[in-house]
Amino acid sequence: MKVFNRVAAAAAGLCVLFSSAALADTIKVKDITGREVEVNVPVQHVILGEGRQIYFVGALDKAEPFKRVVGWRDDLAKADPETYAAYLAKYPDIAKLPAFGGVKDGTFDIEQAVALKPDVMLMNVDAKTATEEAGYIEKLEKVGIPLVYVDFREKPMENTEPSMRLIGKLFGEEEKAEEFIKFRADSIAKVTDVLAKANPKKPLVFVERAGGYSDDCCMSFGDENFGKMVEFAGGINMAKDIIPGTFGTVNPEQIIASNPDQIIITGGNWEGYVPGGNWVGVGYGADEKEAFRKLENLTKRPAFTDVKAVKEGNVHAIWHQFYNNPYQFVAIQQIAKWLHPDLFKDLDPGATFKELHERFLPLPYKSGYFVSLNVGE
């Protein structure tokens, strides 16, 4: 009887092995840069080239967002400490996940990555130049580890949908990816359809990237990212013709001369990077009163002297990390409410974000992502 049990167990094990092999297919995918990459799908072991990639991983696996993750970059705890703390409280084992430095700053440990034997490594496209210069693609290919680029930062309004479809294919979650994409598109349409019908006058908007993070002024966005979100929301991005790429700077004189109607400052809790800094700490469950105080303090800088937006109280802060994840549609809704309050009285970006959490994300929703000096908002 014992012999029979051992034979049965061995047979069962072989069935599982062959079933798993049958479920895994080697396919060619095109990443966001157009590279063709061979990957065994669905992937079981993934390295996240940035910890904040958990934003999209969580959207595709609400129940077990970390089940595929064998390693990740160490940025989430510093860039978005509240979200990291919430994930850590729910999934305490993530404290044991191998963490890496960044490719762009030269602290990424490729030997450590290879030792984890991932099925795929996901990298943001902004790290492409540094990755190529270090020869990481070839080094990983030699040991059978494909590297795939996605993008939610450089051209998020163009690349979010194809990036989500690509990740959905890799994870075997194509249906969930399409459900997310539809929710995103429908949420954006609640803004763009109204604007197309009403055709309102477009206010001039200055978006300051990470205001107060340093004493310098002022980082901003060209014709992409938050700059493009402003246009989707019915505004004119002041820096569009000043900054040739996605990111850049404008000088204080340009802001004063342009005299924007609205100012939007991106912020977050960057205590881990700039302790005691002047940044506006909006984000997951943030203290909105403190964020209001710090936002008001930023308006006292020379760059905002006698600017219309400051005089009329149309200065706002928004969570910086909308610039680097697939949730930009929430930002578009909130910006639209700031720019066109009469048109979007009934639009509730907080409710949209809450629905996103309830339908797709592992964490419960908490407010704190927006604050405005316009008390009517």
Short mmCIF file of N, CA and C in Angstrom, two decimals, residues 5-155:
data_model
loop_
_atom_site.label_atom_id
_atom_site.label_comp_id
_atom_site.label_asym_id
_atom_site.label_seq_id
_atom_site.Cartn_x
_atom_site.Cartn_y
_atom_site.Cartn_z
N ASN A 5 1.11 4.24 -2.76
CA ASN A 5 0.95 5.67 -2.44
C ASN A 5 2.09 6.51 -2.99
N ARG A 6 3.33 5.94 -2.88
CA ARG A 6 4.48 6.67 -3.40
C ARG A 6 4.40 6.83 -4.91
N VAL A 7 3.98 5.77 -5.59
CA VAL A 7 3.85 5.81 -7.04
C VAL A 7 2.77 6.81 -7.44
N ALA A 8 1.64 6.78 -6.71
CA ALA A 8 0.54 7.71 -7.01
C ALA A 8 0.98 9.15 -6.80
N ALA A 9 1.73 9.35 -5.72
CA ALA A 9 2.19 10.71 -5.44
C ALA A 9 3.14 11.20 -6.52
N ALA A 10 4.03 10.29 -6.96
CA ALA A 10 4.97 10.67 -8.01
C ALA A 10 4.24 10.98 -9.31
N ALA A 11 3.22 10.17 -9.62
CA ALA A 11 2.43 10.40 -10.82
C ALA A 11 1.71 11.74 -10.75
N ALA A 12 1.16 12.00 -9.56
CA ALA A 12 0.46 13.29 -9.38
C ALA A 12 1.42 14.45 -9.57
N GLY A 13 2.64 14.29 -9.05
CA GLY A 13 3.64 15.35 -9.19
C GLY A 13 3.98 15.59 -10.64
N LEU A 14 4.11 14.50 -11.42
CA LEU A 14 4.41 14.64 -12.84
C LEU A 14 3.28 15.34 -13.58
N CYS A 15 2.03 15.03 -13.16
CA CYS A 15 0.88 15.69 -13.79
C CYS A 15 0.91 17.19 -13.57
N VAL A 16 1.25 17.57 -12.33
CA VAL A 16 1.34 18.98 -12.01
C VAL A 16 2.43 19.64 -12.84
N LEU A 17 3.60 18.93 -12.93
CA LEU A 17 4.72 19.46 -13.68
C LEU A 17 4.35 19.68 -15.14
N PHE A 18 3.73 18.64 -15.74
CA PHE A 18 3.38 18.75 -17.15
C PHE A 18 2.25 19.75 -17.38
N SER A 19 1.33 19.85 -16.40
CA SER A 19 0.25 20.83 -16.52
C SER A 19 0.81 22.24 -16.51
N SER A 20 1.79 22.47 -15.61
CA SER A 20 2.40 23.79 -15.53
C SER A 20 3.13 24.13 -16.83
N ALA A 21 3.83 23.11 -17.36
CA ALA A 21 4.57 23.33 -18.60
C ALA A 21 3.61 23.64 -19.74
N ALA A 22 2.45 22.93 -19.72
CA ALA A 22 1.47 23.15 -20.78
C ALA A 22 0.88 24.54 -20.70
N LEU A 23 0.76 25.06 -19.48
CA LEU A 23 0.17 26.38 -19.29
C LEU A 23 1.13 27.50 -19.68
N ALA A 24 2.43 27.21 -19.66
CA ALA A 24 3.43 28.23 -19.98
C ALA A 24 3.71 28.23 -21.48
N ASP A 25 3.56 29.37 -22.11
CA ASP A 25 3.83 29.50 -23.54
C ASP A 25 4.93 30.52 -23.75
N THR A 26 5.81 30.23 -24.70
CA THR A 26 6.82 31.21 -25.09
C THR A 26 6.24 32.05 -26.21
N ILE A 27 6.10 33.32 -25.95
CA ILE A 27 5.53 34.22 -26.95
C ILE A 27 6.47 35.40 -27.19
N LYS A 28 6.28 36.06 -28.30
CA LYS A 28 7.00 37.30 -28.58
C LYS A 28 6.08 38.48 -28.29
N VAL A 29 6.60 39.40 -27.51
CA VAL A 29 5.84 40.62 -27.23
C VAL A 29 6.66 41.82 -27.69
N LYS A 30 5.96 42.89 -28.03
CA LYS A 30 6.64 44.15 -28.33
C LYS A 30 6.51 45.04 -27.12
N ASP A 31 7.66 45.48 -26.61
CA ASP A 31 7.57 46.38 -25.46
C ASP A 31 7.30 47.80 -25.95
N ILE A 32 7.29 48.74 -25.04
CA ILE A 32 6.85 50.09 -25.36
C ILE A 32 7.83 50.83 -26.27
N THR A 33 9.07 50.29 -26.38
CA THR A 33 10.05 50.90 -27.28
C THR A 33 10.02 50.26 -28.67
N GLY A 34 9.19 49.22 -28.85
CA GLY A 34 9.12 48.51 -30.12
C GLY A 34 10.02 47.30 -30.21
N ARG A 35 10.77 47.01 -29.14
CA ARG A 35 11.64 45.82 -29.12
C ARG A 35 10.79 44.55 -29.07
N GLU A 36 11.18 43.55 -29.84
CA GLU A 36 10.53 42.24 -29.74
C GLU A 36 11.27 41.41 -28.71
N VAL A 37 10.52 40.87 -27.76
CA VAL A 37 11.13 40.12 -26.65
C VAL A 37 10.39 38.81 -26.48
N GLU A 38 11.15 37.72 -26.31
CA GLU A 38 10.54 36.41 -26.05
C GLU A 38 10.39 36.23 -24.54
N VAL A 39 9.17 35.86 -24.12
CA VAL A 39 8.89 35.69 -22.71
C VAL A 39 8.01 34.46 -22.52
N ASN A 40 8.28 33.68 -21.48
CA ASN A 40 7.41 32.58 -21.10
C ASN A 40 6.27 33.13 -20.26
N VAL A 41 5.04 32.96 -20.75
CA VAL A 41 3.88 33.52 -20.05
C VAL A 41 2.90 32.41 -19.66
N PRO A 42 2.12 32.62 -18.61
CA PRO A 42 2.17 33.77 -17.71
C PRO A 42 3.41 33.73 -16.83
N VAL A 43 4.01 34.90 -16.60
CA VAL A 43 5.22 34.95 -15.80
C VAL A 43 4.90 34.66 -14.34
N GLN A 44 5.81 33.98 -13.68
CA GLN A 44 5.63 33.61 -12.27
C GLN A 44 6.56 34.38 -11.34
N HIS A 45 7.69 34.85 -11.90
CA HIS A 45 8.68 35.55 -11.09
C HIS A 45 9.12 36.82 -11.81
N VAL A 46 8.89 37.96 -11.18
CA VAL A 46 9.09 39.26 -11.82
C VAL A 46 9.98 40.15 -10.95
N ILE A 47 10.91 40.84 -11.59
CA ILE A 47 11.65 41.91 -10.91
C ILE A 47 11.08 43.24 -11.38
N LEU A 48 10.72 44.08 -10.43
CA LEU A 48 10.21 45.41 -10.75
C LEU A 48 11.38 46.39 -10.74
N GLY A 49 11.64 46.99 -11.89
CA GLY A 49 12.74 47.94 -12.00
C GLY A 49 12.52 49.20 -11.20
N GLU A 50 11.31 49.38 -10.70
CA GLU A 50 11.00 50.49 -9.81
C GLU A 50 9.92 50.02 -8.84
N GLY A 51 10.08 50.35 -7.56
CA GLY A 51 9.11 49.92 -6.56
C GLY A 51 7.72 50.47 -6.83
N ARG A 52 7.66 51.67 -7.42
CA ARG A 52 6.37 52.28 -7.72
C ARG A 52 5.62 51.57 -8.84
N GLN A 53 6.25 50.59 -9.47
CA GLN A 53 5.53 49.77 -10.44
C GLN A 53 4.44 48.94 -9.77
N ILE A 54 4.46 48.88 -8.45
CA ILE A 54 3.40 48.17 -7.74
C ILE A 54 2.06 48.86 -7.98
N TYR A 55 2.08 50.12 -8.40
CA TYR A 55 0.83 50.82 -8.74
C TYR A 55 0.08 50.06 -9.84
N PHE A 56 0.79 49.61 -10.88
CA PHE A 56 0.09 48.89 -11.94
C PHE A 56 -0.02 47.40 -11.64
N VAL A 57 0.95 46.84 -10.92
CA VAL A 57 0.84 45.43 -10.54
C VAL A 57 -0.39 45.21 -9.67
N GLY A 58 -0.59 46.12 -8.71
CA GLY A 58 -1.75 46.01 -7.83
C GLY A 58 -3.06 46.11 -8.59
N ALA A 59 -3.09 46.92 -9.65
CA ALA A 59 -4.32 47.08 -10.43
C ALA A 59 -4.68 45.82 -11.21
N LEU A 60 -3.70 44.96 -11.46
CA LEU A 60 -3.95 43.72 -12.20
C LEU A 60 -4.05 42.50 -11.30
N ASP A 61 -3.71 42.65 -10.03
CA ASP A 61 -3.82 41.52 -9.10
C ASP A 61 -4.21 42.05 -7.72
N LYS A 62 -5.46 42.33 -7.55
CA LYS A 62 -5.99 42.90 -6.31
C LYS A 62 -5.77 41.97 -5.12
N ALA A 63 -5.89 40.66 -5.35
CA ALA A 63 -5.82 39.70 -4.24
C ALA A 63 -4.40 39.45 -3.76
N GLU A 64 -3.48 39.27 -4.70
CA GLU A 64 -2.10 38.92 -4.33
C GLU A 64 -1.10 39.71 -5.17
N PRO A 65 -0.99 41.00 -4.93
CA PRO A 65 -0.14 41.83 -5.80
C PRO A 65 1.33 41.47 -5.79
N PHE A 66 1.80 40.83 -4.71
CA PHE A 66 3.24 40.56 -4.60
C PHE A 66 3.60 39.10 -4.92
N LYS A 67 2.62 38.31 -5.36
CA LYS A 67 2.90 36.88 -5.52
C LYS A 67 3.94 36.61 -6.61
N ARG A 68 4.05 37.49 -7.60
CA ARG A 68 5.03 37.29 -8.68
C ARG A 68 6.34 38.03 -8.41
N VAL A 69 6.33 38.96 -7.48
CA VAL A 69 7.47 39.86 -7.30
C VAL A 69 8.57 39.19 -6.49
N VAL A 70 9.74 39.02 -7.12
CA VAL A 70 10.87 38.40 -6.42
C VAL A 70 11.94 39.43 -6.05
N GLY A 71 11.77 40.66 -6.54
CA GLY A 71 12.71 41.73 -6.20
C GLY A 71 12.19 43.03 -6.78
N TRP A 72 12.61 44.15 -6.18
CA TRP A 72 12.16 45.44 -6.67
C TRP A 72 13.14 46.53 -6.27
N ARG A 73 13.03 47.66 -6.96
CA ARG A 73 13.87 48.80 -6.59
C ARG A 73 13.39 49.36 -5.26
N ASP A 74 14.28 50.06 -4.57
CA ASP A 74 14.03 50.49 -3.19
C ASP A 74 13.41 51.88 -3.08
N ASP A 75 12.70 52.35 -4.11
CA ASP A 75 12.25 53.74 -4.12
C ASP A 75 10.90 53.99 -3.45
N LEU A 76 10.02 53.00 -3.36
CA LEU A 76 8.65 53.25 -2.90
C LEU A 76 8.61 53.80 -1.48
N ALA A 77 9.43 53.26 -0.60
CA ALA A 77 9.39 53.68 0.81
C ALA A 77 9.76 55.15 0.98
N LYS A 78 10.59 55.67 0.10
CA LYS A 78 10.97 57.08 0.19
C LYS A 78 10.09 57.97 -0.66
N ALA A 79 9.72 57.52 -1.84
CA ALA A 79 8.95 58.35 -2.76
C ALA A 79 7.48 58.43 -2.37
N ASP A 80 6.96 57.38 -1.74
CA ASP A 80 5.55 57.34 -1.36
C ASP A 80 5.42 56.52 -0.08
N PRO A 81 5.93 57.07 1.05
CA PRO A 81 6.01 56.29 2.29
C PRO A 81 4.66 55.84 2.84
N GLU A 82 3.60 56.63 2.63
CA GLU A 82 2.29 56.23 3.16
C GLU A 82 1.76 54.99 2.44
N THR A 83 1.91 54.96 1.11
CA THR A 83 1.46 53.79 0.36
C THR A 83 2.30 52.58 0.72
N TYR A 84 3.60 52.77 0.85
CA TYR A 84 4.47 51.66 1.24
C TYR A 84 4.06 51.12 2.62
N ALA A 85 3.80 52.02 3.56
CA ALA A 85 3.41 51.59 4.91
C ALA A 85 2.10 50.81 4.88
N ALA A 86 1.16 51.25 4.03
CA ALA A 86 -0.12 50.55 3.93
C ALA A 86 0.06 49.14 3.35
N TYR A 87 0.91 49.04 2.32
CA TYR A 87 1.19 47.71 1.76
C TYR A 87 1.93 46.83 2.77
N LEU A 88 2.86 47.42 3.49
CA LEU A 88 3.64 46.67 4.47
C LEU A 88 2.74 46.13 5.58
N ALA A 89 1.77 46.93 6.00
CA ALA A 89 0.85 46.50 7.05
C ALA A 89 0.00 45.32 6.58
N LYS A 90 -0.37 45.33 5.32
CA LYS A 90 -1.23 44.26 4.79
C LYS A 90 -0.43 43.05 4.34
N TYR A 91 0.79 43.30 3.84
CA TYR A 91 1.65 42.22 3.32
C TYR A 91 3.02 42.34 3.98
N PRO A 92 3.16 41.97 5.25
CA PRO A 92 4.42 42.19 5.99
C PRO A 92 5.63 41.51 5.38
N ASP A 93 5.42 40.48 4.58
CA ASP A 93 6.56 39.77 3.98
C ASP A 93 7.31 40.62 2.96
N ILE A 94 6.72 41.73 2.50
CA ILE A 94 7.43 42.55 1.52
C ILE A 94 8.68 43.18 2.13
N ALA A 95 8.75 43.22 3.45
CA ALA A 95 9.95 43.74 4.10
C ALA A 95 11.16 42.85 3.79
N LYS A 96 10.91 41.60 3.42
CA LYS A 96 11.99 40.65 3.12
C LYS A 96 12.34 40.60 1.63
N LEU A 97 11.57 41.32 0.80
CA LEU A 97 11.85 41.29 -0.63
C LEU A 97 13.22 41.88 -0.93
N PRO A 98 14.03 41.21 -1.75
CA PRO A 98 15.30 41.81 -2.15
C PRO A 98 15.06 43.16 -2.83
N ALA A 99 15.81 44.16 -2.41
CA ALA A 99 15.63 45.52 -2.96
C ALA A 99 16.91 45.95 -3.66
N PHE A 100 16.75 46.72 -4.74
CA PHE A 100 17.87 47.14 -5.56
C PHE A 100 18.01 48.66 -5.55
N GLY A 101 19.19 49.12 -5.93
CA GLY A 101 19.36 50.53 -6.24
C GLY A 101 18.89 50.78 -7.65
N GLY A 102 19.04 52.01 -8.11
CA GLY A 102 18.55 52.37 -9.43
C GLY A 102 19.58 52.17 -10.53
N VAL A 103 19.10 51.92 -11.74
CA VAL A 103 19.98 51.79 -12.89
C VAL A 103 20.61 53.13 -13.23
N LYS A 104 19.80 54.19 -13.19
CA LYS A 104 20.30 55.51 -13.61
C LYS A 104 21.37 56.06 -12.66
N ASP A 105 21.27 55.70 -11.37
CA ASP A 105 22.29 56.19 -10.44
C ASP A 105 23.43 55.21 -10.24
N GLY A 106 23.41 54.09 -11.00
CA GLY A 106 24.52 53.15 -10.99
C GLY A 106 24.59 52.23 -9.79
N THR A 107 23.49 52.13 -9.03
CA THR A 107 23.52 51.28 -7.82
C THR A 107 22.77 49.97 -8.01
N PHE A 108 22.31 49.70 -9.23
CA PHE A 108 21.61 48.44 -9.50
C PHE A 108 22.62 47.30 -9.51
N ASP A 109 22.28 46.20 -8.83
CA ASP A 109 23.16 45.03 -8.71
C ASP A 109 22.66 43.93 -9.63
N ILE A 110 23.25 43.81 -10.82
CA ILE A 110 22.75 42.84 -11.79
C ILE A 110 22.99 41.40 -11.34
N GLU A 111 24.10 41.16 -10.62
CA GLU A 111 24.35 39.80 -10.13
C GLU A 111 23.24 39.35 -9.17
N GLN A 112 22.80 40.26 -8.32
CA GLN A 112 21.71 39.96 -7.41
C GLN A 112 20.44 39.65 -8.20
N ALA A 113 20.19 40.43 -9.24
CA ALA A 113 18.99 40.21 -10.06
C ALA A 113 19.03 38.84 -10.73
N VAL A 114 20.18 38.49 -11.29
CA VAL A 114 20.32 37.19 -11.97
C VAL A 114 20.10 36.04 -11.00
N ALA A 115 20.58 36.19 -9.79
CA ALA A 115 20.45 35.13 -8.78
C ALA A 115 19.00 34.85 -8.43
N LEU A 116 18.11 35.82 -8.64
CA LEU A 116 16.70 35.64 -8.31
C LEU A 116 15.93 34.88 -9.40
N LYS A 117 16.57 34.65 -10.54
CA LYS A 117 16.01 33.87 -11.65
C LYS A 117 14.60 34.32 -12.04
N PRO A 118 14.43 35.59 -12.37
CA PRO A 118 13.10 36.06 -12.76
C PRO A 118 12.73 35.59 -14.17
N ASP A 119 11.43 35.51 -14.44
CA ASP A 119 10.95 35.23 -15.80
C ASP A 119 11.03 36.47 -16.67
N VAL A 120 10.97 37.64 -16.03
CA VAL A 120 11.04 38.89 -16.76
C VAL A 120 11.45 40.00 -15.80
N MET A 121 12.09 41.02 -16.35
CA MET A 121 12.39 42.21 -15.58
C MET A 121 11.69 43.38 -16.26
N LEU A 122 10.89 44.11 -15.49
CA LEU A 122 10.16 45.25 -16.02
C LEU A 122 10.92 46.53 -15.70
N MET A 123 11.20 47.31 -16.73
CA MET A 123 11.93 48.57 -16.55
C MET A 123 11.11 49.71 -17.13
N ASN A 124 11.19 50.87 -16.49
CA ASN A 124 10.59 52.08 -17.04
C ASN A 124 11.45 52.59 -18.19
N VAL A 125 10.79 53.14 -19.20
CA VAL A 125 11.50 53.54 -20.40
C VAL A 125 12.50 54.67 -20.14
N ASP A 126 12.30 55.44 -19.07
CA ASP A 126 13.24 56.53 -18.80
C ASP A 126 14.60 56.01 -18.35
N ALA A 127 14.66 54.71 -17.99
CA ALA A 127 15.95 54.12 -17.62
C ALA A 127 16.64 53.45 -18.81
N LYS A 128 16.06 53.59 -20.00
CA LYS A 128 16.56 52.87 -21.18
C LYS A 128 18.00 53.22 -21.51
N THR A 129 18.33 54.50 -21.54
CA THR A 129 19.69 54.91 -21.91
C THR A 129 20.71 54.34 -20.94
N ALA A 130 20.43 54.48 -19.64
CA ALA A 130 21.37 53.96 -18.63
C ALA A 130 21.47 52.45 -18.70
N THR A 131 20.36 51.78 -18.98
CA THR A 131 20.36 50.32 -19.09
C THR A 131 21.22 49.86 -20.26
N GLU A 132 21.09 50.54 -21.38
CA GLU A 132 21.86 50.17 -22.57
C GLU A 132 23.34 50.46 -22.38
N GLU A 133 23.64 51.62 -21.79
CA GLU A 133 25.04 51.98 -21.58
C GLU A 133 25.75 50.98 -20.65
N ALA A 134 25.01 50.43 -19.70
CA ALA A 134 25.60 49.46 -18.78
C ALA A 134 25.63 48.05 -19.35
N GLY A 135 25.01 47.86 -20.53
CA GLY A 135 25.00 46.54 -21.17
C GLY A 135 24.12 45.53 -20.46
N TYR A 136 23.12 46.00 -19.71
CA TYR A 136 22.31 45.08 -18.91
C TYR A 136 21.44 44.16 -19.76
N ILE A 137 20.93 44.66 -20.89
CA ILE A 137 20.05 43.83 -21.72
C ILE A 137 20.80 42.59 -22.19
N GLU A 138 22.02 42.81 -22.71
CA GLU A 138 22.81 41.66 -23.20
C GLU A 138 23.20 40.72 -22.06
N LYS A 139 23.58 41.30 -20.94
CA LYS A 139 23.97 40.46 -19.79
C LYS A 139 22.81 39.60 -19.30
N LEU A 140 21.62 40.18 -19.28
CA LEU A 140 20.45 39.42 -18.85
C LEU A 140 20.05 38.38 -19.89
N GLU A 141 20.17 38.74 -21.17
CA GLU A 141 19.81 37.80 -22.24
C GLU A 141 20.68 36.55 -22.20
N LYS A 142 21.96 36.73 -21.85
CA LYS A 142 22.89 35.58 -21.79
C LYS A 142 22.44 34.54 -20.79
N VAL A 143 21.73 34.96 -19.76
CA VAL A 143 21.26 34.00 -18.75
C VAL A 143 19.75 33.77 -18.87
N GLY A 144 19.19 34.17 -20.03
CA GLY A 144 17.80 33.85 -20.32
C GLY A 144 16.76 34.70 -19.60
N ILE A 145 17.13 35.92 -19.23
CA ILE A 145 16.18 36.80 -18.54
C ILE A 145 15.80 37.94 -19.48
N PRO A 146 14.55 37.96 -19.96
CA PRO A 146 14.13 39.06 -20.84
C PRO A 146 13.86 40.34 -20.05
N LEU A 147 14.17 41.47 -20.68
CA LEU A 147 13.89 42.78 -20.09
C LEU A 147 12.85 43.47 -20.96
N VAL A 148 11.80 43.97 -20.32
CA VAL A 148 10.68 44.59 -21.04
C VAL A 148 10.49 46.02 -20.52
N TYR A 149 10.37 46.98 -21.45
CA TYR A 149 10.15 48.37 -21.06
C TYR A 149 8.65 48.71 -21.07
N VAL A 150 8.23 49.44 -20.04
CA VAL A 150 6.88 50.01 -19.99
C VAL A 150 7.03 51.50 -19.73
N ASP A 151 5.93 52.25 -19.87
CA ASP A 151 6.05 53.70 -19.67
C ASP A 151 4.76 54.30 -19.13
N PHE A 152 4.89 54.92 -17.97
CA PHE A 152 3.80 55.70 -17.39
C PHE A 152 4.30 57.11 -17.03
N ARG A 153 5.49 57.47 -17.50
CA ARG A 153 6.10 58.73 -17.08
C ARG A 153 6.49 59.63 -18.26
N GLU A 154 7.20 59.11 -19.23
CA GLU A 154 7.69 59.94 -20.34
C GLU A 154 6.55 60.41 -21.24
N LYS A 155 5.71 59.47 -21.66
CA LYS A 155 4.54 59.80 -22.49
C LYS A 155 3.33 59.02 -21.97
#
